[in-house]
Amino acid sequence: MISFAEASSTFHALGDPTRLEIVARLSDGESRSITSLSSDFDLTRQAVTKHLRVLEMAGLVTKARIGRESRFELEPRGMTDAREFLETVSKDWDLALGRLQSLVERNSDPG
Amino acid sequence: MISFAEASSTFHALGDPTRLEIVARLSDGESRSITSLSSDFDLTRQAVTKHLRVLEMAGLVTKARIGRESRFELEPRGMTDAREFLETVSKDWDLALGRLQSLVERNSDPG
DNA sequence: GCAAAGCGCAACCCTTTGGTTGCTTTTATC
DNA sequence: GATAAAAGCAACCAAAGGGTTGCGCTTTGC
């Protein structure tokens, strides 16, 4: 399982609208340069660069220098880890609710 | 589907270690008062209150005033929505990768 | 009815963050 | 080899975030 620290880092990276949209744009599996990504937003190249660094640190994208370009692509492992974290919490909840439910049924059972 | 704005709000709420742990502690399905939750952390009650407000705004927990207590419990819908968002992105990626894969196979096919 | 528990509100403080501008460095291209 | 494209680096700035303290309000309980 992914650690709490890693999970919160991943969620923090996804918790910005611009970064979330960058991730969504990269979900077509293709790599993009910083300039190319910047053209999608009303932001400076440097601002986008900073966002990409945050995503990279969280393990959500990977960077590759190709010629004079820095190309970024999605690292699906990061997202999978985050999903699994949420699934774990949800399962805990479901389980607890199930126990509660059976407890209620047992108590309301007049047998 | 959940909107980008909602999703980034949810991820932002989960992107803090303290808040993530609050969510985990509430995953047993039971409600807790602010003072009770505060005792789990080395933080002031007010600090925890602020975190709870962020979680509430993101739709991850619900608040209920009972007597002199404010009891919070997990709202699993918020987490489900976040999970579904990540699943969508992952599926897009898988799909794109599938297309890429079949393209490669077609081109390398000597037939 | 009074003390204490639980909470809300407001002010304040320091750090992080998201953004900018300006300048240098590396790589293509003609 | 000069020019332009792409990116990196550094300084700076305003706003948001996470935290605190202090005080007042409601509910409980003796």
PDB file of C-alpha atoms (C1' of nucleotides) in Angstrom:
ATOM      1  CA  MET A   1       0.000   0.000   0.000  1.00  0.00           C
ATOM      2  CA  ILE A   2       0.984   3.566  -0.646  1.00  0.00           C
ATOM      3  CA  SER A   3       1.919   5.570   2.447  1.00  0.00           C
ATOM      4  CA  PHE A   4      -0.059   8.433   3.903  1.00  0.00           C
ATOM      5  CA  ALA A   5       2.718  10.856   3.012  1.00  0.00           C
ATOM      6  CA  GLU A   6       2.845   9.702  -0.591  1.00  0.00           C
ATOM      7  CA  ALA A   7      -0.927   9.742  -0.885  1.00  0.00           C
ATOM      8  CA  SER A   8      -1.293  13.259   0.447  1.00  0.00           C
ATOM      9  CA  SER A   9       1.491  14.410  -1.868  1.00  0.00           C
ATOM     10  CA  THR A  10      -0.336  12.900  -4.835  1.00  0.00           C
ATOM     11  CA  PHE A  11      -3.675  14.411  -3.827  1.00  0.00           C
ATOM     12  CA  HIS A  12      -2.042  17.749  -3.219  1.00  0.00           C
ATOM     13  CA  ALA A  13      -0.611  17.632  -6.743  1.00  0.00           C
ATOM     14  CA  LEU A  14      -4.057  16.869  -8.158  1.00  0.00           C
ATOM     15  CA  GLY A  15      -5.690  19.520  -5.982  1.00  0.00           C
ATOM     16  CA  ASP A  16      -5.037  22.401  -8.334  1.00  0.00           C
ATOM     17  CA  PRO A  17      -7.340  23.019 -11.318  1.00  0.00           C
ATOM     18  CA  THR A  18      -4.471  23.744 -13.715  1.00  0.00           C
ATOM     19  CA  ARG A  19      -2.558  20.627 -12.733  1.00  0.00           C
ATOM     20  CA  LEU A  20      -5.670  18.493 -12.911  1.00  0.00           C
ATOM     21  CA  GLU A  21      -6.270  19.707 -16.439  1.00  0.00           C
ATOM     22  CA  ILE A  22      -2.661  19.039 -17.400  1.00  0.00           C
ATOM     23  CA  VAL A  23      -3.125  15.471 -16.211  1.00  0.00           C
ATOM     24  CA  ALA A  24      -6.359  15.175 -18.176  1.00  0.00           C
ATOM     25  CA  ARG A  25      -4.672  16.499 -21.328  1.00  0.00           C
ATOM     26  CA  LEU A  26      -1.876  13.986 -20.973  1.00  0.00           C
ATOM     27  CA  SER A  27      -4.331  11.122 -20.574  1.00  0.00           C
ATOM     28  CA  ASP A  28      -4.225  10.499 -24.307  1.00  0.00           C
ATOM     29  CA  GLY A  29      -0.889   8.823 -23.663  1.00  0.00           C
ATOM     30  CA  GLU A  30       1.161  11.222 -25.762  1.00  0.00           C
ATOM     31  CA  SER A  31       4.019  13.340 -24.494  1.00  0.00           C
ATOM     32  CA  ARG A  32       3.982  17.118 -24.753  1.00  0.00           C
ATOM     33  CA  SER A  33       6.527  19.898 -24.471  1.00  0.00           C
ATOM     34  CA  ILE A  34       6.215  22.683 -21.931  1.00  0.00           C
ATOM     35  CA  THR A  35       5.527  25.281 -24.598  1.00  0.00           C
ATOM     36  CA  SER A  36       2.842  23.109 -26.127  1.00  0.00           C
ATOM     37  CA  LEU A  37       1.157  22.642 -22.768  1.00  0.00           C
ATOM     38  CA  SER A  38       1.460  26.340 -21.967  1.00  0.00           C
ATOM     39  CA  SER A  39      -0.500  27.237 -25.091  1.00  0.00           C
ATOM     40  CA  ASP A  40      -3.518  25.480 -23.557  1.00  0.00           C
ATOM     41  CA  PHE A  41      -3.617  27.864 -20.611  1.00  0.00           C
ATOM     42  CA  ASP A  42      -3.645  31.586 -20.029  1.00  0.00           C
ATOM     43  CA  LEU A  43      -0.415  31.266 -18.100  1.00  0.00           C
ATOM     44  CA  THR A  44       3.284  31.876 -18.483  1.00  0.00           C
ATOM     45  CA  ARG A  45       5.558  29.037 -19.490  1.00  0.00           C
ATOM     46  CA  GLN A  46       7.260  29.300 -16.107  1.00  0.00           C
ATOM     47  CA  ALA A  47       3.989  28.884 -14.263  1.00  0.00           C
ATOM     48  CA  VAL A  48       3.289  25.702 -16.214  1.00  0.00           C
ATOM     49  CA  THR A  49       6.861  24.563 -15.566  1.00  0.00           C
ATOM     50  CA  LYS A  50       6.274  24.881 -11.834  1.00  0.00           C
ATOM     51  CA  HIS A  51       3.072  22.878 -12.042  1.00  0.00           C
ATOM     52  CA  LEU A  52       4.833  20.173 -14.012  1.00  0.00           C
ATOM     53  CA  ARG A  53       7.549  19.965 -11.410  1.00  0.00           C
ATOM     54  CA  VAL A  54       4.918  19.409  -8.705  1.00  0.00           C
ATOM     55  CA  LEU A  55       3.295  16.671 -10.775  1.00  0.00           C
ATOM     56  CA  GLU A  56       6.684  15.110 -11.404  1.00  0.00           C
ATOM     57  CA  MET A  57       7.627  15.131  -7.715  1.00  0.00           C
ATOM     58  CA  ALA A  58       4.337  13.373  -6.950  1.00  0.00           C
ATOM     59  CA  GLY A  59       5.127  10.687  -9.490  1.00  0.00           C
ATOM     60  CA  LEU A  60       2.201  11.591 -11.715  1.00  0.00           C
ATOM     61  CA  VAL A  61       4.226  12.540 -14.802  1.00  0.00           C
ATOM     62  CA  THR A  62       7.689  11.794 -16.129  1.00  0.00           C
ATOM     63  CA  LYS A  63      10.044  14.172 -17.914  1.00  0.00           C
ATOM     64  CA  ALA A  64      12.340  13.421 -20.836  1.00  0.00           C
ATOM     65  CA  ARG A  65      14.650  15.912 -22.455  1.00  0.00           C
ATOM     66  CA  ILE A  66      14.510  15.425 -26.208  1.00  0.00           C
ATOM     67  CA  GLY A  67      16.649  17.845 -28.142  1.00  0.00           C
ATOM     68  CA  ARG A  68      15.743  21.301 -27.003  1.00  0.00           C
ATOM     69  CA  GLU A  69      12.387  20.159 -25.682  1.00  0.00           C
ATOM     70  CA  SER A  70      11.337  18.813 -22.296  1.00  0.00           C
ATOM     71  CA  ARG A  71       8.591  16.373 -22.990  1.00  0.00           C
ATOM     72  CA  PHE A  72       6.222  15.233 -20.269  1.00  0.00           C
ATOM     73  CA  GLU A  73       3.985  12.223 -20.236  1.00  0.00           C
ATOM     74  CA  LEU A  74       1.551  10.661 -17.820  1.00  0.00           C
ATOM     75  CA  GLU A  75       2.829   8.132 -15.311  1.00  0.00           C
ATOM     76  CA  PRO A  76      -0.294   6.067 -14.673  1.00  0.00           C
ATOM     77  CA  ARG A  77       1.193   4.359 -11.634  1.00  0.00           C
ATOM     78  CA  GLY A  78       0.765   7.522  -9.573  1.00  0.00           C
ATOM     79  CA  MET A  79      -2.912   7.697 -10.361  1.00  0.00           C
ATOM     80  CA  THR A  80      -3.419   4.008  -9.743  1.00  0.00           C
ATOM     81  CA  ASP A  81      -1.843   4.355  -6.315  1.00  0.00           C
ATOM     82  CA  ALA A  82      -4.124   7.243  -5.438  1.00  0.00           C
ATOM     83  CA  ARG A  83      -7.147   5.281  -6.603  1.00  0.00           C
ATOM     84  CA  GLU A  84      -6.167   2.313  -4.517  1.00  0.00           C
ATOM     85  CA  PHE A  85      -5.832   4.504  -1.456  1.00  0.00           C
ATOM     86  CA  LEU A  86      -9.375   5.785  -1.887  1.00  0.00           C
ATOM     87  CA  GLU A  87     -10.611   2.270  -2.487  1.00  0.00           C
ATOM     88  CA  THR A  88      -9.099   1.125   0.781  1.00  0.00           C
ATOM     89  CA  VAL A  89     -10.850   3.849   2.746  1.00  0.00           C
ATOM     90  CA  SER A  90     -14.112   3.156   0.955  1.00  0.00           C
ATOM     91  CA  LYS A  91     -13.841  -0.552   1.670  1.00  0.00           C
ATOM     92  CA  ASP A  92     -13.215   0.119   5.347  1.00  0.00           C
ATOM     93  CA  TRP A  93     -16.347   2.193   5.373  1.00  0.00           C
ATOM     94  CA  ASP A  94     -18.419  -0.402   3.546  1.00  0.00           C
ATOM     95  CA  LEU A  95     -17.205  -3.059   5.911  1.00  0.00           C
ATOM     96  CA  ALA A  96     -18.028  -0.977   8.975  1.00  0.00           C
ATOM     97  CA  LEU A  97     -21.449  -0.168   7.581  1.00  0.00           C
ATOM     98  CA  GLY A  98     -22.051  -3.838   6.914  1.00  0.00           C
ATOM     99  CA  ARG A  99     -21.237  -4.696  10.497  1.00  0.00           C
ATOM    100  CA  LEU A 100     -23.507  -1.933  11.721  1.00  0.00           C
ATOM    101  CA  GLN A 101     -26.289  -3.126   9.467  1.00  0.00           C
ATOM    102  CA  SER A 102     -26.105  -6.709  10.668  1.00  0.00           C
ATOM    103  CA  LEU A 103     -26.018  -5.446  14.233  1.00  0.00           C
ATOM    104  CA  VAL A 104     -29.211  -3.479  13.671  1.00  0.00           C
ATOM    105  CA  GLU A 105     -30.887  -6.465  12.055  1.00  0.00           C
ATOM    106  CA  ARG A 106     -29.882  -8.731  14.886  1.00  0.00           C
ATOM    107  CA  ASN A 107     -31.208  -6.305  17.487  1.00  0.00           C
ATOM    108  CA  SER A 108     -34.476  -5.661  15.693  1.00  0.00           C
ATOM    109  CA  ASP A 109     -34.993  -9.364  15.230  1.00  0.00           C
ATOM    110  CA  PRO A 110     -37.709 -10.306  17.721  1.00  0.00           C
ATOM    111  CA  GLY A 111     -36.629 -13.953  17.661  1.00  0.00           C
TER     112      GLY A 111
ATOM    113  CA  MET B   1     -19.477  12.844 -14.043  1.00  0.00           C
ATOM    114  CA  ILE B   2     -18.011  15.120 -11.445  1.00  0.00           C
ATOM    115  CA  SER B   3     -16.744  18.458 -12.739  1.00  0.00           C
ATOM    116  CA  PHE B   4     -13.122  19.547 -12.860  1.00  0.00           C
ATOM    117  CA  ALA B   5     -13.771  22.220 -10.243  1.00  0.00           C
ATOM    118  CA  GLU B   6     -15.396  19.756  -7.862  1.00  0.00           C
ATOM    119  CA  ALA B   7     -12.677  17.195  -8.416  1.00  0.00           C
ATOM    120  CA  SER B   8      -9.831  19.614  -7.760  1.00  0.00           C
ATOM    121  CA  SER B   9     -11.640  20.813  -4.640  1.00  0.00           C
ATOM    122  CA  THR B  10     -11.919  17.243  -3.402  1.00  0.00           C
ATOM    123  CA  PHE B  11      -8.292  16.454  -4.162  1.00  0.00           C
ATOM    124  CA  HIS B  12      -7.203  19.676  -2.519  1.00  0.00           C
ATOM    125  CA  ALA B  13      -9.074  18.653   0.605  1.00  0.00           C
ATOM    126  CA  LEU B  14      -7.370  15.262   0.602  1.00  0.00           C
ATOM    127  CA  GLY B  15      -3.980  16.810  -0.159  1.00  0.00           C
ATOM    128  CA  ASP B  16      -3.121  17.575   3.447  1.00  0.00           C
ATOM    129  CA  PRO B  17      -1.725  14.885   5.754  1.00  0.00           C
ATOM    130  CA  THR B  18      -3.884  15.883   8.715  1.00  0.00           C
ATOM    131  CA  ARG B  19      -7.061  15.930   6.671  1.00  0.00           C
ATOM    132  CA  LEU B  20      -6.204  12.633   5.035  1.00  0.00           C
ATOM    133  CA  GLU B  21      -5.789  11.087   8.447  1.00  0.00           C
ATOM    134  CA  ILE B  22      -9.068  12.543   9.654  1.00  0.00           C
ATOM    135  CA  VAL B  23     -10.761  10.884   6.707  1.00  0.00           C
ATOM    136  CA  ALA B  24      -9.034   7.597   7.502  1.00  0.00           C
ATOM    137  CA  ARG B  25     -10.117   7.793  11.139  1.00  0.00           C
ATOM    138  CA  LEU B  26     -13.700   8.405  10.111  1.00  0.00           C
ATOM    139  CA  SER B  27     -13.656   5.418   7.775  1.00  0.00           C
ATOM    140  CA  ASP B  28     -14.998   3.212  10.554  1.00  0.00           C
ATOM    141  CA  GLY B  29     -18.355   4.790   9.854  1.00  0.00           C
ATOM    142  CA  GLU B  30     -18.790   6.366  13.250  1.00  0.00           C
ATOM    143  CA  SER B  31     -19.241  10.059  13.906  1.00  0.00           C
ATOM    144  CA  ARG B  32     -16.843  12.019  16.092  1.00  0.00           C
ATOM    145  CA  SER B  33     -16.873  15.353  17.847  1.00  0.00           C
ATOM    146  CA  ILE B  34     -14.268  18.018  17.151  1.00  0.00           C
ATOM    147  CA  THR B  35     -12.701  17.646  20.580  1.00  0.00           C
ATOM    148  CA  SER B  36     -12.483  13.893  20.150  1.00  0.00           C
ATOM    149  CA  LEU B  37     -10.781  14.263  16.774  1.00  0.00           C
ATOM    150  CA  SER B  38      -8.447  16.935  18.128  1.00  0.00           C
ATOM    151  CA  SER B  39      -7.138  14.549  20.767  1.00  0.00           C
ATOM    152  CA  ASP B  40      -5.729  12.385  17.961  1.00  0.00           C
ATOM    153  CA  PHE B  41      -3.440  15.167  16.751  1.00  0.00           C
ATOM    154  CA  ASP B  42      -0.902  17.506  18.239  1.00  0.00           C
ATOM    155  CA  LEU B  43      -3.028  20.432  17.154  1.00  0.00           C
ATOM    156  CA  THR B  44      -5.447  22.978  18.560  1.00  0.00           C
ATOM    157  CA  ARG B  45      -9.155  22.371  18.356  1.00  0.00           C
ATOM    158  CA  GLN B  46      -9.422  25.369  16.042  1.00  0.00           C
ATOM    159  CA  ALA B  47      -6.871  23.939  13.652  1.00  0.00           C
ATOM    160  CA  VAL B  48      -8.881  20.731  13.423  1.00  0.00           C
ATOM    161  CA  THR B  49     -12.060  22.770  13.017  1.00  0.00           C
ATOM    162  CA  LYS B  50     -10.549  24.486   9.986  1.00  0.00           C
ATOM    163  CA  HIS B  51      -9.571  21.173   8.456  1.00  0.00           C
ATOM    164  CA  LEU B  52     -13.056  19.807   9.025  1.00  0.00           C
ATOM    165  CA  ARG B  53     -14.570  22.814   7.324  1.00  0.00           C
ATOM    166  CA  VAL B  54     -12.396  22.193   4.265  1.00  0.00           C
ATOM    167  CA  LEU B  55     -13.461  18.547   4.200  1.00  0.00           C
ATOM    168  CA  GLU B  56     -17.083  19.548   4.601  1.00  0.00           C
ATOM    169  CA  MET B  57     -16.918  22.091   1.764  1.00  0.00           C
ATOM    170  CA  ALA B  58     -15.470  19.381  -0.451  1.00  0.00           C
ATOM    171  CA  GLY B  59     -18.356  17.090   0.410  1.00  0.00           C
ATOM    172  CA  LEU B  60     -16.136  14.522   2.084  1.00  0.00           C
ATOM    173  CA  VAL B  61     -17.711  14.765   5.533  1.00  0.00           C
ATOM    174  CA  THR B  62     -21.037  15.928   6.965  1.00  0.00           C
ATOM    175  CA  LYS B  63     -21.630  17.855  10.156  1.00  0.00           C
ATOM    176  CA  ALA B  64     -24.448  17.438  12.646  1.00  0.00           C
ATOM    177  CA  ARG B  65     -24.939  19.494  15.756  1.00  0.00           C
ATOM    178  CA  ILE B  66     -25.994  17.235  18.608  1.00  0.00           C
ATOM    179  CA  GLY B  67     -26.428  18.998  21.879  1.00  0.00           C
ATOM    180  CA  ARG B  68     -23.277  20.916  22.533  1.00  0.00           C
ATOM    181  CA  GLU B  69     -21.246  18.739  20.185  1.00  0.00           C
ATOM    182  CA  SER B  70     -20.570  19.032  16.472  1.00  0.00           C
ATOM    183  CA  ARG B  71     -20.279  15.500  15.206  1.00  0.00           C
ATOM    184  CA  PHE B  72     -18.677  14.736  11.871  1.00  0.00           C
ATOM    185  CA  GLU B  73     -18.958  11.611   9.810  1.00  0.00           C
ATOM    186  CA  LEU B  74     -17.638  10.431   6.494  1.00  0.00           C
ATOM    187  CA  GLU B  75     -19.643  11.161   3.359  1.00  0.00           C
ATOM    188  CA  PRO B  76     -18.564   8.314   1.092  1.00  0.00           C
ATOM    189  CA  ARG B  77     -20.089   9.921  -1.974  1.00  0.00           C
ATOM    190  CA  GLY B  78     -17.262  12.460  -2.109  1.00  0.00           C
ATOM    191  CA  MET B  79     -14.640   9.757  -2.133  1.00  0.00           C
ATOM    192  CA  THR B  80     -16.513   7.732  -4.712  1.00  0.00           C
ATOM    193  CA  ASP B  81     -16.679  10.750  -6.995  1.00  0.00           C
ATOM    194  CA  ALA B  82     -12.953  11.319  -6.669  1.00  0.00           C
ATOM    195  CA  ARG B  83     -12.262   7.666  -7.406  1.00  0.00           C
ATOM    196  CA  GLU B  84     -14.445   7.766 -10.484  1.00  0.00           C
ATOM    197  CA  PHE B  85     -12.615  10.803 -11.745  1.00  0.00           C
ATOM    198  CA  LEU B  86      -9.294   9.008 -11.503  1.00  0.00           C
ATOM    199  CA  GLU B  87     -10.776   5.946 -13.128  1.00  0.00           C
ATOM    200  CA  THR B  88     -11.914   8.011 -16.088  1.00  0.00           C
ATOM    201  CA  VAL B  89      -8.460   9.426 -16.644  1.00  0.00           C
ATOM    202  CA  SER B  90      -6.912   5.995 -16.264  1.00  0.00           C
ATOM    203  CA  LYS B  91      -9.360   4.504 -18.728  1.00  0.00           C
ATOM    204  CA  ASP B  92      -8.593   7.200 -21.268  1.00  0.00           C
ATOM    205  CA  TRP B  93      -4.964   6.353 -20.879  1.00  0.00           C
ATOM    206  CA  ASP B  94      -5.516   2.607 -21.204  1.00  0.00           C
ATOM    207  CA  LEU B  95      -7.631   3.148 -24.271  1.00  0.00           C
ATOM    208  CA  ALA B  96      -5.022   5.364 -25.876  1.00  0.00           C
ATOM    209  CA  LEU B  97      -2.328   2.867 -25.057  1.00  0.00           C
ATOM    210  CA  GLY B  98      -4.428   0.098 -26.534  1.00  0.00           C
ATOM    211  CA  ARG B  99      -4.783   2.009 -29.767  1.00  0.00           C
ATOM    212  CA  LEU B 100      -1.087   2.696 -29.842  1.00  0.00           C
ATOM    213  CA  GLN B 101      -0.329  -0.948 -29.198  1.00  0.00           C
ATOM    214  CA  SER B 102      -2.543  -2.201 -32.008  1.00  0.00           C
ATOM    215  CA  LEU B 103      -1.010   0.383 -34.316  1.00  0.00           C
ATOM    216  CA  VAL B 104       2.454  -0.891 -33.516  1.00  0.00           C
ATOM    217  CA  GLU B 105       1.375  -4.489 -34.072  1.00  0.00           C
ATOM    218  CA  ARG B 106      -0.250  -3.625 -37.377  1.00  0.00           C
ATOM    219  CA  ASN B 107       2.859  -1.850 -38.613  1.00  0.00           C
ATOM    220  CA  SER B 108       5.229  -4.559 -37.491  1.00  0.00           C
ATOM    221  CA  ASP B 109       3.013  -7.186 -39.088  1.00  0.00           C
ATOM    222  CA  PRO B 110       4.860  -8.313 -42.212  1.00  0.00           C
ATOM    223  CA  GLY B 111       1.690  -9.761 -43.808  1.00  0.00           C
TER     224      GLY B 111
ATOM    225  C1'  DG C   1     -27.987  28.839  39.323  1.00  0.00           C
ATOM    226  C1'  DC C   2     -23.171  28.108  38.463  1.00  0.00           C
ATOM    227  C1'  DA C   3     -19.088  25.717  36.712  1.00  0.00           C
ATOM    228  C1'  DA C   4     -17.336  23.375  33.026  1.00  0.00           C
ATOM    229  C1'  DA C   5     -17.460  21.259  28.478  1.00  0.00           C
ATOM    230  C1'  DG C   6     -17.834  22.051  23.639  1.00  0.00           C
ATOM    231  C1'  DC C   7     -17.882  25.011  20.102  1.00  0.00           C
ATOM    232  C1'  DG C   8     -17.827  29.392  16.992  1.00  0.00           C
ATOM    233  C1'  DC C   9     -15.752  33.778  15.657  1.00  0.00           C
ATOM    234  C1'  DA C  10     -12.097  37.013  14.884  1.00  0.00           C
ATOM    235  C1'  DA C  11      -7.525  38.619  14.767  1.00  0.00           C
ATOM    236  C1'  DC C  12      -3.068  37.687  13.984  1.00  0.00           C
ATOM    237  C1'  DC C  13       1.429  35.369  12.253  1.00  0.00           C
ATOM    238  C1'  DC C  14       4.593  32.930   9.427  1.00  0.00           C
ATOM    239  C1'  DT C  15       5.203  29.945   5.480  1.00  0.00           C
ATOM    240  C1'  DT C  16       3.808  28.079   1.189  1.00  0.00           C
ATOM    241  C1'  DT C  17       2.066  28.717  -3.278  1.00  0.00           C
ATOM    242  C1'  DG C  18       0.855  30.358  -7.750  1.00  0.00           C
ATOM    243  C1'  DG C  19       2.111  33.721 -10.524  1.00  0.00           C
ATOM    244  C1'  DT C  20       5.111  37.205 -12.798  1.00  0.00           C
ATOM    245  C1'  DT C  21       9.457  39.362 -15.132  1.00  0.00           C
ATOM    246  C1'  DG C  22      14.168  39.259 -16.602  1.00  0.00           C
ATOM    247  C1'  DC C  23      18.243  36.995 -17.991  1.00  0.00           C
ATOM    248  C1'  DT C  24      21.198  32.933 -19.339  1.00  0.00           C
ATOM    249  C1'  DT C  25      21.886  28.456 -21.583  1.00  0.00           C
ATOM    250  C1'  DT C  26      21.162  24.907 -24.916  1.00  0.00           C
ATOM    251  C1'  DT C  27      19.710  23.261 -29.385  1.00  0.00           C
ATOM    252  C1'  DA C  28      17.874  23.762 -34.273  1.00  0.00           C
ATOM    253  C1'  DT C  29      17.993  25.942 -38.558  1.00  0.00           C
ATOM    254  C1'  DC C  30      19.338  28.697 -42.427  1.00  0.00           C
TER     255       DC C  30
ATOM    256  C1'  DG D   1      28.111  31.425 -37.382  1.00  0.00           C
ATOM    257  C1'  DA D   2      23.935  34.284 -36.571  1.00  0.00           C
ATOM    258  C1'  DT D   3      19.086  33.784 -35.297  1.00  0.00           C
ATOM    259  C1'  DA D   4      15.346  31.931 -33.224  1.00  0.00           C
ATOM    260  C1'  DA D   5      13.084  28.457 -30.438  1.00  0.00           C
ATOM    261  C1'  DA D   6      12.762  25.943 -26.094  1.00  0.00           C
ATOM    262  C1'  DA D   7      13.830  25.729 -21.655  1.00  0.00           C
ATOM    263  C1'  DG D   8      16.288  26.707 -17.074  1.00  0.00           C
ATOM    264  C1'  DC D   9      17.377  29.854 -13.176  1.00  0.00           C
ATOM    265  C1'  DA D  10      16.620  33.499  -9.896  1.00  0.00           C
ATOM    266  C1'  DA D  11      14.275  37.215  -7.756  1.00  0.00           C
ATOM    267  C1'  DC D  12      10.280  39.020  -6.545  1.00  0.00           C
ATOM    268  C1'  DC D  13       5.149  39.655  -5.171  1.00  0.00           C
ATOM    269  C1'  DA D  14       0.399  39.062  -3.565  1.00  0.00           C
ATOM    270  C1'  DA D  15      -2.663  35.724  -1.914  1.00  0.00           C
ATOM    271  C1'  DA D  16      -3.830  31.542   0.335  1.00  0.00           C
ATOM    272  C1'  DG D  17      -2.877  28.038   4.051  1.00  0.00           C
ATOM    273  C1'  DG D  18      -2.027  26.132   8.417  1.00  0.00           C
ATOM    274  C1'  DG D  19      -1.450  27.369  12.779  1.00  0.00           C
ATOM    275  C1'  DT D  20      -2.066  30.028  17.149  1.00  0.00           C
ATOM    276  C1'  DT D  21      -4.408  32.884  21.012  1.00  0.00           C
ATOM    277  C1'  DG D  22      -8.268  35.197  23.064  1.00  0.00           C
ATOM    278  C1'  DC D  23     -13.010  35.772  23.892  1.00  0.00           C
ATOM    279  C1'  DG D  24     -18.010  34.937  23.880  1.00  0.00           C
ATOM    280  C1'  DC D  25     -22.021  31.757  23.377  1.00  0.00           C
ATOM    281  C1'  DT D  26     -24.738  27.484  24.274  1.00  0.00           C
ATOM    282  C1'  DT D  27     -25.462  23.164  26.501  1.00  0.00           C
ATOM    283  C1'  DT D  28     -24.733  19.955  30.104  1.00  0.00           C
ATOM    284  C1'  DG D  29     -24.646  18.513  34.943  1.00  0.00           C
ATOM    285  C1'  DC D  30     -24.273  18.964  39.822  1.00  0.00           C
TER     286       DC D  30
END
